[in-house]
PDB file of N, CA, C and O in Angstrom:
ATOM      1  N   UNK A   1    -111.919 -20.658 -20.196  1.00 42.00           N
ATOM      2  CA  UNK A   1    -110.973 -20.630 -21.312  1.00 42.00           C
ATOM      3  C   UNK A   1    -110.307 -21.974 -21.522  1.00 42.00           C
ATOM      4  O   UNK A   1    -110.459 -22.985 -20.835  1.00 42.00           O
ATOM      5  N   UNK A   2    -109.647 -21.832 -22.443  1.00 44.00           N
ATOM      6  CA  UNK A   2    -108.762 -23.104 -22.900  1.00 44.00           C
ATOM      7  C   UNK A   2    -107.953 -23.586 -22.001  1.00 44.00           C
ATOM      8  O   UNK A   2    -107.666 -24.784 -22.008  1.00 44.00           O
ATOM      9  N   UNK A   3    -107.462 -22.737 -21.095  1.00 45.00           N
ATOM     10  CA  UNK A   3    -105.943 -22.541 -20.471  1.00 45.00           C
ATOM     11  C   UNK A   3    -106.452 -23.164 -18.819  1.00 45.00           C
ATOM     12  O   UNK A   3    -105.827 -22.916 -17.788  1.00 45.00           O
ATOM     13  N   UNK A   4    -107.673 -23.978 -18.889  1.00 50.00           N
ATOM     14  CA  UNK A   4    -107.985 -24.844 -17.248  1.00 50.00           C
ATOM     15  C   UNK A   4    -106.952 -25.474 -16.965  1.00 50.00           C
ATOM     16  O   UNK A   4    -106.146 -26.175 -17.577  1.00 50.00           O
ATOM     17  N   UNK A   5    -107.152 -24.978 -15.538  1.00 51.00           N
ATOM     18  CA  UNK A   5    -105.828 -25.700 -14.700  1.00 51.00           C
ATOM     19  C   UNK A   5    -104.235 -25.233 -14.567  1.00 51.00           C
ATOM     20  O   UNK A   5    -103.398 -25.826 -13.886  1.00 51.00           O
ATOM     21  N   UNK A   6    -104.034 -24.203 -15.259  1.00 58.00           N
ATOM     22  CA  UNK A   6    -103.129 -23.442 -15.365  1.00 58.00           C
ATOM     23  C   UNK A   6    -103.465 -22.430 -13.635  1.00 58.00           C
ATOM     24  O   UNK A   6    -102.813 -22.658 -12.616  1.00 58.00           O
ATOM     25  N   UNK A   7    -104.336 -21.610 -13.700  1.00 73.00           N
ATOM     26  CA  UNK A   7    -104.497 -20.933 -13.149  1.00 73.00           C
ATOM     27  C   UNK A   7    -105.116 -20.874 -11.873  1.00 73.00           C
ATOM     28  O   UNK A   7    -105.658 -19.914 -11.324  1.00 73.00           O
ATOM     29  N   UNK A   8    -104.866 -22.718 -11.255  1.00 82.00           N
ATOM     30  CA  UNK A   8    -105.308 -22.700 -10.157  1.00 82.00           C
ATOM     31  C   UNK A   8    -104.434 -22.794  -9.051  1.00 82.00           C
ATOM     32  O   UNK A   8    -103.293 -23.149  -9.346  1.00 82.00           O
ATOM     33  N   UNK A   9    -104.694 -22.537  -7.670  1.00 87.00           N
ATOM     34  CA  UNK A   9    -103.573 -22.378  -6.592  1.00 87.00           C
ATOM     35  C   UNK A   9    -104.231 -23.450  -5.764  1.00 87.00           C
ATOM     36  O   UNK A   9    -105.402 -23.802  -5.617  1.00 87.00           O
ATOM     37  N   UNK A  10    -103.037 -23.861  -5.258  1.00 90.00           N
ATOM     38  CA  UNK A  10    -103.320 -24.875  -3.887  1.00 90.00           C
ATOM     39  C   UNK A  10    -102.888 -24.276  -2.873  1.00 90.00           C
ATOM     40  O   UNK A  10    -101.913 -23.544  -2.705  1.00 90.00           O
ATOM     41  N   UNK A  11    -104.071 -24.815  -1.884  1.00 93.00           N
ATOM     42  CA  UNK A  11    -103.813 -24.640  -0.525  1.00 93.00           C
ATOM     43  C   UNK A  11    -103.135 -25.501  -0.115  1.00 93.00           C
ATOM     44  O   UNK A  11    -103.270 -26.383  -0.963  1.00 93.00           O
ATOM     45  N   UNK A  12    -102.324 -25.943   0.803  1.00 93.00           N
ATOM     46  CA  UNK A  12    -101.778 -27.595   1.419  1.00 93.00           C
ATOM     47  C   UNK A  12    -102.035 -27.452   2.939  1.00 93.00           C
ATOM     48  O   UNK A  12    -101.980 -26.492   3.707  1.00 93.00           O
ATOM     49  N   UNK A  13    -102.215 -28.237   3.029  1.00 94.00           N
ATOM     50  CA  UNK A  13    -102.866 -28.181   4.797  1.00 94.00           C
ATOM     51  C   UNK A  13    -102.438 -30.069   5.198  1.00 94.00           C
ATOM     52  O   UNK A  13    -102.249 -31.087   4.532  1.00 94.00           O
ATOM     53  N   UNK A  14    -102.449 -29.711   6.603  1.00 93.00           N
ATOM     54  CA  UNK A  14    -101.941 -31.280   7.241  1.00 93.00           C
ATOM     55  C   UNK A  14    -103.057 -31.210   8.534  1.00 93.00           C
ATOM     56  O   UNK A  14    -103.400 -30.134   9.024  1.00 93.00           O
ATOM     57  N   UNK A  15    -103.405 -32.114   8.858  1.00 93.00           N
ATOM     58  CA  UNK A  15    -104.693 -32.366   9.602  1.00 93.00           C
ATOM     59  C   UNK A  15    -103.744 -33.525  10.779  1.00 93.00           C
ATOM     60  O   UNK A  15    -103.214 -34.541  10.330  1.00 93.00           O
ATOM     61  N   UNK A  16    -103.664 -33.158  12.281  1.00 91.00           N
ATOM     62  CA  UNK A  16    -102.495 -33.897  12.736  1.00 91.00           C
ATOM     63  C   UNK A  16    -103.432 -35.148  13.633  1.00 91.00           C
ATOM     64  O   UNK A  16    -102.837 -35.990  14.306  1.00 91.00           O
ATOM     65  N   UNK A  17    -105.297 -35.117  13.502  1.00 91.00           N
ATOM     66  CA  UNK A  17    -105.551 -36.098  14.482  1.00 91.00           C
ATOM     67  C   UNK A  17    -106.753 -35.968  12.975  1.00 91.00           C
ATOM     68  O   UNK A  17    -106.738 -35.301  11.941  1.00 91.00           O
ATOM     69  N   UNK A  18    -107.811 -37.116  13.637  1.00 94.00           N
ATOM     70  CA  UNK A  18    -108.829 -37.605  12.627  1.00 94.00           C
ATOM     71  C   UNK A  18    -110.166 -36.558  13.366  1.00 94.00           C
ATOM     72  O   UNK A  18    -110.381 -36.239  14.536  1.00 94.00           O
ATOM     73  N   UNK A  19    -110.771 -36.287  12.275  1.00 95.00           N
ATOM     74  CA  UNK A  19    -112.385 -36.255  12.630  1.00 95.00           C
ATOM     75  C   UNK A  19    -112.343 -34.535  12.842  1.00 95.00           C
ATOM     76  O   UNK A  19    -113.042 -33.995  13.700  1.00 95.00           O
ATOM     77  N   UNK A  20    -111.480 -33.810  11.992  1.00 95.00           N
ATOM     78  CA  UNK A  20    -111.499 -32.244  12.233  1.00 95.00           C
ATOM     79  C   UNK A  20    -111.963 -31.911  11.581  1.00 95.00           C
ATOM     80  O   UNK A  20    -111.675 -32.378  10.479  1.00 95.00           O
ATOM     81  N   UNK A  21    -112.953 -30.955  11.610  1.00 96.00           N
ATOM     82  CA  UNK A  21    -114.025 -30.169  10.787  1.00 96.00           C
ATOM     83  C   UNK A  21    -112.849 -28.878  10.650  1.00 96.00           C
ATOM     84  O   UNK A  21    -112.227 -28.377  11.587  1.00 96.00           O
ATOM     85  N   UNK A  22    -112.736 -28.440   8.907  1.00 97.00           N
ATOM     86  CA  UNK A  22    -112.044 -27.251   7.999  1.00 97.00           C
ATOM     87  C   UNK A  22    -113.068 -27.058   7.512  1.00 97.00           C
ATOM     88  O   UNK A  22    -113.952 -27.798   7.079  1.00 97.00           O
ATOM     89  N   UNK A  23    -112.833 -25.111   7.650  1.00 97.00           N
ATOM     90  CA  UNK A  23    -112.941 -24.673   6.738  1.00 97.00           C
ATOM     91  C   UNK A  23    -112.239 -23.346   6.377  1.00 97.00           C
ATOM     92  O   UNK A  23    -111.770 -22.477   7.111  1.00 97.00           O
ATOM     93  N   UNK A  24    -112.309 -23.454   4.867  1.00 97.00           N
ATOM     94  CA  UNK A  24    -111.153 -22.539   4.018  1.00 97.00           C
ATOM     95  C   UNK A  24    -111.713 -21.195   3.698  1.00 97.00           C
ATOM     96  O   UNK A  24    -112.862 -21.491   3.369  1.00 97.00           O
ATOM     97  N   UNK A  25    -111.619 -20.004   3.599  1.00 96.00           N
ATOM     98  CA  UNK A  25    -112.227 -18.901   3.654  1.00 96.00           C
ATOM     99  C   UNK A  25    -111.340 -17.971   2.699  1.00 96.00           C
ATOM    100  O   UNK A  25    -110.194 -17.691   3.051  1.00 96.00           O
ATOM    101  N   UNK A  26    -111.868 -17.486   1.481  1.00 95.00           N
ATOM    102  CA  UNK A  26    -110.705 -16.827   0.683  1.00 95.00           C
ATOM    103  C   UNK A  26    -111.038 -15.167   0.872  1.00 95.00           C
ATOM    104  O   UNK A  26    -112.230 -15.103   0.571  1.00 95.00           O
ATOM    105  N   UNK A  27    -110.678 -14.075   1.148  1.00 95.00           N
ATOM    106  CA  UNK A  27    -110.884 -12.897   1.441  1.00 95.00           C
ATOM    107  C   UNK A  27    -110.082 -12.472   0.722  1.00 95.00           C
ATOM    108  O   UNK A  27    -108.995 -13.000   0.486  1.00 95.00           O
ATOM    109  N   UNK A  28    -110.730 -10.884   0.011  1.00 93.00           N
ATOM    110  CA  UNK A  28    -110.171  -9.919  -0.643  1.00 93.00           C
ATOM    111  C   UNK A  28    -109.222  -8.704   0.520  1.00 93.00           C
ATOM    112  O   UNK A  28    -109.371  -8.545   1.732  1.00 93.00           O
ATOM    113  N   UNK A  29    -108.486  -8.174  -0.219  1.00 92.00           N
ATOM    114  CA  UNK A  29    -107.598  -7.269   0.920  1.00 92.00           C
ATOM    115  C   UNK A  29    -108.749  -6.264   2.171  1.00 92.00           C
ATOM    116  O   UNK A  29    -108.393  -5.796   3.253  1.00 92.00           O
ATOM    117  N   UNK A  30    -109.992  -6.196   1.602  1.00 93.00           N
ATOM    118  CA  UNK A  30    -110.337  -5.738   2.857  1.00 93.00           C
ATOM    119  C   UNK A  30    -111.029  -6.726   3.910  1.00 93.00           C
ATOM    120  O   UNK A  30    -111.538  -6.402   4.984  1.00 93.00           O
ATOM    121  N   UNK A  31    -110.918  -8.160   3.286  1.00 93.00           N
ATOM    122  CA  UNK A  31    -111.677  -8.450   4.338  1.00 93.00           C
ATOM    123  C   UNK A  31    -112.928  -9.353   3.717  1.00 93.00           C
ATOM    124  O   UNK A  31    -113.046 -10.514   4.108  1.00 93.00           O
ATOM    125  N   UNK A  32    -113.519  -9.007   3.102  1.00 95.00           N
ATOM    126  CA  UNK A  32    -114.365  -9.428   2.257  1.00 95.00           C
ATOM    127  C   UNK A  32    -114.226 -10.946   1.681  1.00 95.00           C
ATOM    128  O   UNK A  32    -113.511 -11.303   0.744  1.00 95.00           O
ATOM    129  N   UNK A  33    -115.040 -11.701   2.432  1.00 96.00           N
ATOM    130  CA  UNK A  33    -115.480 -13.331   1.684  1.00 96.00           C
ATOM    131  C   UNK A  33    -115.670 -13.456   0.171  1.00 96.00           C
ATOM    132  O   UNK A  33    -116.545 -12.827  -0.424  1.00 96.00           O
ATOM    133  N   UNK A  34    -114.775 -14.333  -0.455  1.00 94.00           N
ATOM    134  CA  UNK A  34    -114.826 -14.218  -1.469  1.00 94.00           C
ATOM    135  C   UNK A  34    -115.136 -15.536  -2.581  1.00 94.00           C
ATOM    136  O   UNK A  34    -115.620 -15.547  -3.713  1.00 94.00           O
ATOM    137  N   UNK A  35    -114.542 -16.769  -1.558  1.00 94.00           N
ATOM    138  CA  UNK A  35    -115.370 -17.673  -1.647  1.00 94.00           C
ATOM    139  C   UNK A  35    -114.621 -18.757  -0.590  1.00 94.00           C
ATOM    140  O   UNK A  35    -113.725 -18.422   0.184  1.00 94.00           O
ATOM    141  N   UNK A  36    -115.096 -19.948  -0.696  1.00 95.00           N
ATOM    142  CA  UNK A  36    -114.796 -20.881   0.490  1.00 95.00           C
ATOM    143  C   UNK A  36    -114.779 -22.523  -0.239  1.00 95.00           C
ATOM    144  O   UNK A  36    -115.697 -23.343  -0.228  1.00 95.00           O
ATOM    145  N   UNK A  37    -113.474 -22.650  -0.822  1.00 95.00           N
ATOM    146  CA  UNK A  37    -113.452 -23.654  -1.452  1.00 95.00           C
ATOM    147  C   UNK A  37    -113.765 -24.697  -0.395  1.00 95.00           C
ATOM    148  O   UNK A  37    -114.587 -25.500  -0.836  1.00 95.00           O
ATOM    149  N   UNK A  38    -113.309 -25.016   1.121  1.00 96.00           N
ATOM    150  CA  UNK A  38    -113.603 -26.012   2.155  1.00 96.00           C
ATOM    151  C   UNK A  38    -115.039 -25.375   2.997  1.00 96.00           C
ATOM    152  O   UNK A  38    -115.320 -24.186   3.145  1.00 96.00           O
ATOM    153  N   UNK A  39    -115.556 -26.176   3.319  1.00 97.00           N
ATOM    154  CA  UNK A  39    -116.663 -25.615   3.594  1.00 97.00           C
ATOM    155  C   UNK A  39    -117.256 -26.933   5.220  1.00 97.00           C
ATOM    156  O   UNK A  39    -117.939 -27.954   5.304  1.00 97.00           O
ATOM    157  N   UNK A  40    -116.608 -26.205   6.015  1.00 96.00           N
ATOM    158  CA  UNK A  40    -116.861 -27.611   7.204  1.00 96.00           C
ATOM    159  C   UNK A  40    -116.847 -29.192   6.774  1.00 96.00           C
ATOM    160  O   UNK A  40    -117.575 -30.148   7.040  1.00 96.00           O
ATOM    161  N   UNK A  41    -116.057 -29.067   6.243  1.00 97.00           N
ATOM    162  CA  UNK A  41    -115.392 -30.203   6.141  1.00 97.00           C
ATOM    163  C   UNK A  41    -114.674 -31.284   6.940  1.00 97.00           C
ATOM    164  O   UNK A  41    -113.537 -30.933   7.257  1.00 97.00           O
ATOM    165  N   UNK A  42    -115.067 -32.661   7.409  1.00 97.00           N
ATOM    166  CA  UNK A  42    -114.949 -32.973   8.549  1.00 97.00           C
ATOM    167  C   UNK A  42    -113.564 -34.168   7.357  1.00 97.00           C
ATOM    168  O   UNK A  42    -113.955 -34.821   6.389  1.00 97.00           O
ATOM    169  N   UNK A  43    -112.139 -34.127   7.802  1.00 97.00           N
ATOM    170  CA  UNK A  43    -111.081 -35.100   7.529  1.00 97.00           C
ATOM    171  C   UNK A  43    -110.794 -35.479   8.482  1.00 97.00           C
ATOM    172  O   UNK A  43    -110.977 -35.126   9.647  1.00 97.00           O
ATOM    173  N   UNK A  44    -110.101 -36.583   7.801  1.00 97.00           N
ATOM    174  CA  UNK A  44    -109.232 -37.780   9.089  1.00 97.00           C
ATOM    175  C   UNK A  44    -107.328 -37.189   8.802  1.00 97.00           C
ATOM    176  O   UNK A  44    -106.850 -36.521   7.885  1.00 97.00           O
ATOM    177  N   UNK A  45    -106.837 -37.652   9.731  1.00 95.00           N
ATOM    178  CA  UNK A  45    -105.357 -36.685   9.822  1.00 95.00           C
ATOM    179  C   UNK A  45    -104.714 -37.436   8.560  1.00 95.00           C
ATOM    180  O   UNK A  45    -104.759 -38.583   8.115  1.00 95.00           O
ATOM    181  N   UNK A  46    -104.011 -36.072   8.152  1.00 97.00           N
ATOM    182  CA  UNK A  46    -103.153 -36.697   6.925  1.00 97.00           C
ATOM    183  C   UNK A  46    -102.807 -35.356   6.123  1.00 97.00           C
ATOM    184  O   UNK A  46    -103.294 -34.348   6.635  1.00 97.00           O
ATOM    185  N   UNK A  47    -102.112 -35.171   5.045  1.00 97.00           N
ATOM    186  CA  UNK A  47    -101.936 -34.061   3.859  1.00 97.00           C
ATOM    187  C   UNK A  47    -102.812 -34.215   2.903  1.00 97.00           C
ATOM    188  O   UNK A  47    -102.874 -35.276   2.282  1.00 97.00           O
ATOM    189  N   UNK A  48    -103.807 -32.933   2.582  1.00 97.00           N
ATOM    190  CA  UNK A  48    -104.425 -32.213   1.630  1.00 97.00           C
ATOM    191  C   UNK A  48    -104.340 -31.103   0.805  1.00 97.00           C
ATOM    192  O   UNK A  48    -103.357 -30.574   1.324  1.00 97.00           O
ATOM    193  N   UNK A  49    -104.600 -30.495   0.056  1.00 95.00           N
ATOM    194  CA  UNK A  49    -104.548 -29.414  -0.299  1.00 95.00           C
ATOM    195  C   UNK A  49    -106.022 -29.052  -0.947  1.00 95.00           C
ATOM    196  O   UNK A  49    -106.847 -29.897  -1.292  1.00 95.00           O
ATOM    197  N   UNK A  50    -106.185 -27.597  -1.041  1.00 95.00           N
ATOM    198  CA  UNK A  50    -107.444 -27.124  -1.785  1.00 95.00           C
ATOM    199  C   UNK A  50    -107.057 -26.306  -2.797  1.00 95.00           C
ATOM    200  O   UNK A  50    -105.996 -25.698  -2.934  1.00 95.00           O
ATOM    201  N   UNK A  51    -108.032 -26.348  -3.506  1.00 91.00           N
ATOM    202  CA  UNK A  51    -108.138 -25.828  -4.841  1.00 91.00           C
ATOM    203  C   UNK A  51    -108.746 -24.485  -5.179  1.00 91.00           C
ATOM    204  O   UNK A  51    -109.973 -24.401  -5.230  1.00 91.00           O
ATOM    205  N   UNK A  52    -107.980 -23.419  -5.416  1.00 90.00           N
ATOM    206  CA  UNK A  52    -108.336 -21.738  -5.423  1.00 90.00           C
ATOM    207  C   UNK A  52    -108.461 -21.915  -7.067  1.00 90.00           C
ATOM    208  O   UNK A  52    -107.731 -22.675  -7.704  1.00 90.00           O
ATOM    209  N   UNK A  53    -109.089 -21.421  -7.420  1.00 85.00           N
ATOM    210  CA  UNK A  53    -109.100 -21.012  -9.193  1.00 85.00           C
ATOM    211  C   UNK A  53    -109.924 -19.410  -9.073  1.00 85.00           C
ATOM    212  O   UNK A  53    -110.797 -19.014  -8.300  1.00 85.00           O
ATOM    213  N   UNK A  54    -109.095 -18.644 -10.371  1.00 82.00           N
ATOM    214  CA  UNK A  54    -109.727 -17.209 -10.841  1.00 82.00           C
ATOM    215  C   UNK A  54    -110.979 -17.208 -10.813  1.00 82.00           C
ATOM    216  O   UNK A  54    -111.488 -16.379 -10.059  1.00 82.00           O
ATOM    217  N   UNK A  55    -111.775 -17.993 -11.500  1.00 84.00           N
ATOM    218  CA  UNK A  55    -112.982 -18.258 -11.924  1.00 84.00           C
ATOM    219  C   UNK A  55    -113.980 -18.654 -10.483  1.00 84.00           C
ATOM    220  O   UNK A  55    -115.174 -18.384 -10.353  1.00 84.00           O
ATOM    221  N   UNK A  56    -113.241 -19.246  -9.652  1.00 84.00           N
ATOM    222  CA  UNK A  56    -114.148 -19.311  -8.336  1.00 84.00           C
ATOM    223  C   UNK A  56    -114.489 -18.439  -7.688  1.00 84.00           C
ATOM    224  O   UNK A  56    -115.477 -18.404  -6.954  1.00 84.00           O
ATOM    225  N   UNK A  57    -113.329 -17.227  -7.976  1.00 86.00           N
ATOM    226  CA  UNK A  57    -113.273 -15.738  -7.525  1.00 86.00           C
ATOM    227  C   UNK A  57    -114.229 -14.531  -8.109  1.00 86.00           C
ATOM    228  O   UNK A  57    -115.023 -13.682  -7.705  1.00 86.00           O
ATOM    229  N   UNK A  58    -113.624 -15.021  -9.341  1.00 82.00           N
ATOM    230  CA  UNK A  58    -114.606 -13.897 -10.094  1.00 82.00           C
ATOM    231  C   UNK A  58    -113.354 -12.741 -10.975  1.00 82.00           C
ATOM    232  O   UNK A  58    -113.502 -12.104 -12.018  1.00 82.00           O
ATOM    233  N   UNK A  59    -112.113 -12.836 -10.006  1.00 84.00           N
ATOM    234  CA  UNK A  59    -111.117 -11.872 -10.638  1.00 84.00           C
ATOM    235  C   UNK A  59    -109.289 -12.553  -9.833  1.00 84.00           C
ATOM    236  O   UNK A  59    -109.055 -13.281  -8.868  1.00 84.00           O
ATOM    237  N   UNK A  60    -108.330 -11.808 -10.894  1.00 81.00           N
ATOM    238  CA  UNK A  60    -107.364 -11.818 -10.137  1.00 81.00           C
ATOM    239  C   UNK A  60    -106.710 -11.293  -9.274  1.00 81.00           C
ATOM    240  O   UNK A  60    -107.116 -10.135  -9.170  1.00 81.00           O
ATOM    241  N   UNK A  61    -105.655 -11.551  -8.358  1.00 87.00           N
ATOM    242  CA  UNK A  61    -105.049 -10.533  -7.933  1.00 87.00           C
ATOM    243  C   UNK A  61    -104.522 -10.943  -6.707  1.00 87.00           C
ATOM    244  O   UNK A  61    -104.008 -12.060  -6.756  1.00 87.00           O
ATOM    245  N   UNK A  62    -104.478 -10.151  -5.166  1.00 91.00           N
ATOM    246  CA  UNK A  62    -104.230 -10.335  -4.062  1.00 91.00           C
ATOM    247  C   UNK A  62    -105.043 -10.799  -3.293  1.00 91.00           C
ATOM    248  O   UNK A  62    -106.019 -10.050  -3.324  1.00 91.00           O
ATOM    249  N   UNK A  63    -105.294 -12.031  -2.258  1.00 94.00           N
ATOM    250  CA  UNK A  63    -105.956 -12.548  -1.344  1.00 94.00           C
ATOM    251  C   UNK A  63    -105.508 -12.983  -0.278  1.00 94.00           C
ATOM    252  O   UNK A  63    -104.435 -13.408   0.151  1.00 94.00           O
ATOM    253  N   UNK A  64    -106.406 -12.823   0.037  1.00 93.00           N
ATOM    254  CA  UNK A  64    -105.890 -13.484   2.021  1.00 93.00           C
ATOM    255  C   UNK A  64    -106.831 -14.769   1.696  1.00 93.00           C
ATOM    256  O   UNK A  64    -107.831 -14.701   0.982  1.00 93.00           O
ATOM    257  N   UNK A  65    -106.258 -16.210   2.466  1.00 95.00           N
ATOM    258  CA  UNK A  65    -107.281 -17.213   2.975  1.00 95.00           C
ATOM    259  C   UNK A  65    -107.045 -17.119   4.370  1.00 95.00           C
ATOM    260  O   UNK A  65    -106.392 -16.337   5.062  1.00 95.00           O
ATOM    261  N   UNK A  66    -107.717 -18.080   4.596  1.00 96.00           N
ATOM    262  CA  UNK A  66    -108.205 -17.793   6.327  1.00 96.00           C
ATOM    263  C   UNK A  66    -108.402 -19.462   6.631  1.00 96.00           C
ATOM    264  O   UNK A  66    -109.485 -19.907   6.251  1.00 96.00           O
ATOM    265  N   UNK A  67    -107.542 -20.358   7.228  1.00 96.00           N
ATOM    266  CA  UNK A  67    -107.321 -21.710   7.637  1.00 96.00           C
ATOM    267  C   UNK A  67    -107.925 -22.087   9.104  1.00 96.00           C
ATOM    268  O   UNK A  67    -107.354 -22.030  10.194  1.00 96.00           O
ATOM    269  N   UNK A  68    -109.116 -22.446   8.826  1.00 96.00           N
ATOM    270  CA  UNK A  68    -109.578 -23.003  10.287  1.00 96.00           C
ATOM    271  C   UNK A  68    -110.097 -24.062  10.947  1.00 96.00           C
ATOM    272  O   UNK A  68    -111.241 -24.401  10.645  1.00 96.00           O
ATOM    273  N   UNK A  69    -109.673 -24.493  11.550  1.00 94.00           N
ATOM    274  CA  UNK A  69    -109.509 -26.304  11.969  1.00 94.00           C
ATOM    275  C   UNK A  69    -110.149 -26.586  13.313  1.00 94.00           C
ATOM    276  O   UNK A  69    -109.648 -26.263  14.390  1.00 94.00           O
ATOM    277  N   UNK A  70    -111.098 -27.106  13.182  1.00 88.00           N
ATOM    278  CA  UNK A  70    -111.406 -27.378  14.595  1.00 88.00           C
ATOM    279  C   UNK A  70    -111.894 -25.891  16.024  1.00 88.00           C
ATOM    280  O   UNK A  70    -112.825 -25.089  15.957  1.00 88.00           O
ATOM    281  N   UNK A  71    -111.323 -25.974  16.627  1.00 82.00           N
ATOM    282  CA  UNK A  71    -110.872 -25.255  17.996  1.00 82.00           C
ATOM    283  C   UNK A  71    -109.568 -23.736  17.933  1.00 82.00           C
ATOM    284  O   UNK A  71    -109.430 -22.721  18.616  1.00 82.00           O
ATOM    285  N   UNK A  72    -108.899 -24.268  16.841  1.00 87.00           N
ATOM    286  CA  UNK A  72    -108.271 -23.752  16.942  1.00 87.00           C
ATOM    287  C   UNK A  72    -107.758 -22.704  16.162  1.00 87.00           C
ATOM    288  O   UNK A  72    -108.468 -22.537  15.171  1.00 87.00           O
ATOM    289  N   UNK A  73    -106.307 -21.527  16.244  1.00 92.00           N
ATOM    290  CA  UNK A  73    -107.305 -20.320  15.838  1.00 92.00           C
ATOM    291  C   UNK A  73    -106.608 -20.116  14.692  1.00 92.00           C
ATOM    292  O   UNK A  73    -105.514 -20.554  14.336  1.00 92.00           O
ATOM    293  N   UNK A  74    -107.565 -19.223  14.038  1.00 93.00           N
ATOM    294  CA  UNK A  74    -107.378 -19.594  12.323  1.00 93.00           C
ATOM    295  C   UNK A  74    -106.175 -19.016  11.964  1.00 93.00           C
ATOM    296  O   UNK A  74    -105.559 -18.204  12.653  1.00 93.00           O
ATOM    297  N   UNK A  75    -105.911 -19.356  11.098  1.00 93.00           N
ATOM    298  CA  UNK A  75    -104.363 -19.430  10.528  1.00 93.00           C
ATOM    299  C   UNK A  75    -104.727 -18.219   8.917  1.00 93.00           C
ATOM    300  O   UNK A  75    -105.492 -18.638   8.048  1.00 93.00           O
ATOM    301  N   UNK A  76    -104.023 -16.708   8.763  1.00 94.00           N
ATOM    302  CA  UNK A  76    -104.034 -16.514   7.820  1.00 94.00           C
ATOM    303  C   UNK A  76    -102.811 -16.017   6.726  1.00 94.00           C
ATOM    304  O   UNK A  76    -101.734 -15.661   7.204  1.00 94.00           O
ATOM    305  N   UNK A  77    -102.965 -16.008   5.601  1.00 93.00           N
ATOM    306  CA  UNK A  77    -101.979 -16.217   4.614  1.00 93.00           C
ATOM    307  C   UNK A  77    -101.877 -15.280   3.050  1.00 93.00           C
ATOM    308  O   UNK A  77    -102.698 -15.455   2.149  1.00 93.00           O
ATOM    309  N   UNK A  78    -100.971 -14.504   2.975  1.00 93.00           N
ATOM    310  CA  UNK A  78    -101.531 -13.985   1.947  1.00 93.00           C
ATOM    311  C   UNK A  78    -101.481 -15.066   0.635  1.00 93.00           C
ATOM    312  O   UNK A  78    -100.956 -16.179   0.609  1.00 93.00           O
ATOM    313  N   UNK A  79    -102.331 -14.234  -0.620  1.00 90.00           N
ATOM    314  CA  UNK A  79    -102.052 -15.347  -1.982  1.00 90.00           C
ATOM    315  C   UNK A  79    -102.263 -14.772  -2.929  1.00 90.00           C
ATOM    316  O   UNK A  79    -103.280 -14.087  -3.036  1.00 90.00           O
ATOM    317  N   UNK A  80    -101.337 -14.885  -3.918  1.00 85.00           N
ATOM    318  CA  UNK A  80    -101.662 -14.211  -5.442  1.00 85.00           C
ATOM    319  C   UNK A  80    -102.711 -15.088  -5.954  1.00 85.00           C
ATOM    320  O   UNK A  80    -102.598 -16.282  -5.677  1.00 85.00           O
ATOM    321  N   UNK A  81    -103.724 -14.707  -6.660  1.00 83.00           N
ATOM    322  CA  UNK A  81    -104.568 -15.611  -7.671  1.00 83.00           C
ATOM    323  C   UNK A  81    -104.597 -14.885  -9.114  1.00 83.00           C
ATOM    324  O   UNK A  81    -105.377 -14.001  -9.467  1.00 83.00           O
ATOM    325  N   UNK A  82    -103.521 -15.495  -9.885  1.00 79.00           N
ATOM    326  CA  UNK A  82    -103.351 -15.472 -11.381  1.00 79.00           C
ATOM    327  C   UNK A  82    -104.095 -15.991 -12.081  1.00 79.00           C
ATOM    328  O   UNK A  82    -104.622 -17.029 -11.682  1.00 79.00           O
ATOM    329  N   UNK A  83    -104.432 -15.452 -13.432  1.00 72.00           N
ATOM    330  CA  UNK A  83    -105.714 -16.163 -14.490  1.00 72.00           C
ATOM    331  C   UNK A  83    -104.360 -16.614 -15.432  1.00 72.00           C
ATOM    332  O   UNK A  83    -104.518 -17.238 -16.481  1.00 72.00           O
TER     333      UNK A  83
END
């Protein structure tokens, strides 16, 4: 639609050493992969954010992402995704 960029959500994430492989995992309330805007992604330490949009989804509504860095254990979050 006309209305790009309106309807996208950021993730923000901070990466505290260099050379960490992310990845971002967006899940529907049961659980269900829904898409994975980061995808083993190897950064150097610093602030990022990722980019959720409706359209990557397929629909709006309630989501969980799922934050996982390295070793360590994943971090999850709920998230509205508005069109």
């Amino acid at each position: 639609g006309a209305n790009i960029g309106h309807n996208e959500t950021q993730i923000p994430f901070d990466i505290g050493f260099d050379d960490v492989a992310v990845t971002i995992r967006i899940l529907d309330m049961t659980g269900r992969e829904v898409a994975r805007p980061v995808d083993n992604v190897i950064f150097k330490r610093g602030r990022y954010a990722a980019t959720v949009s409706a359209q990557m989804i397929g629909s709006s509504g309630s989501y969980f992402y799922e934050f996982r860095a390295a070793d360590m254990k994943p971090v999850f979050k709920k998230m509205i995704i508005s069109r």
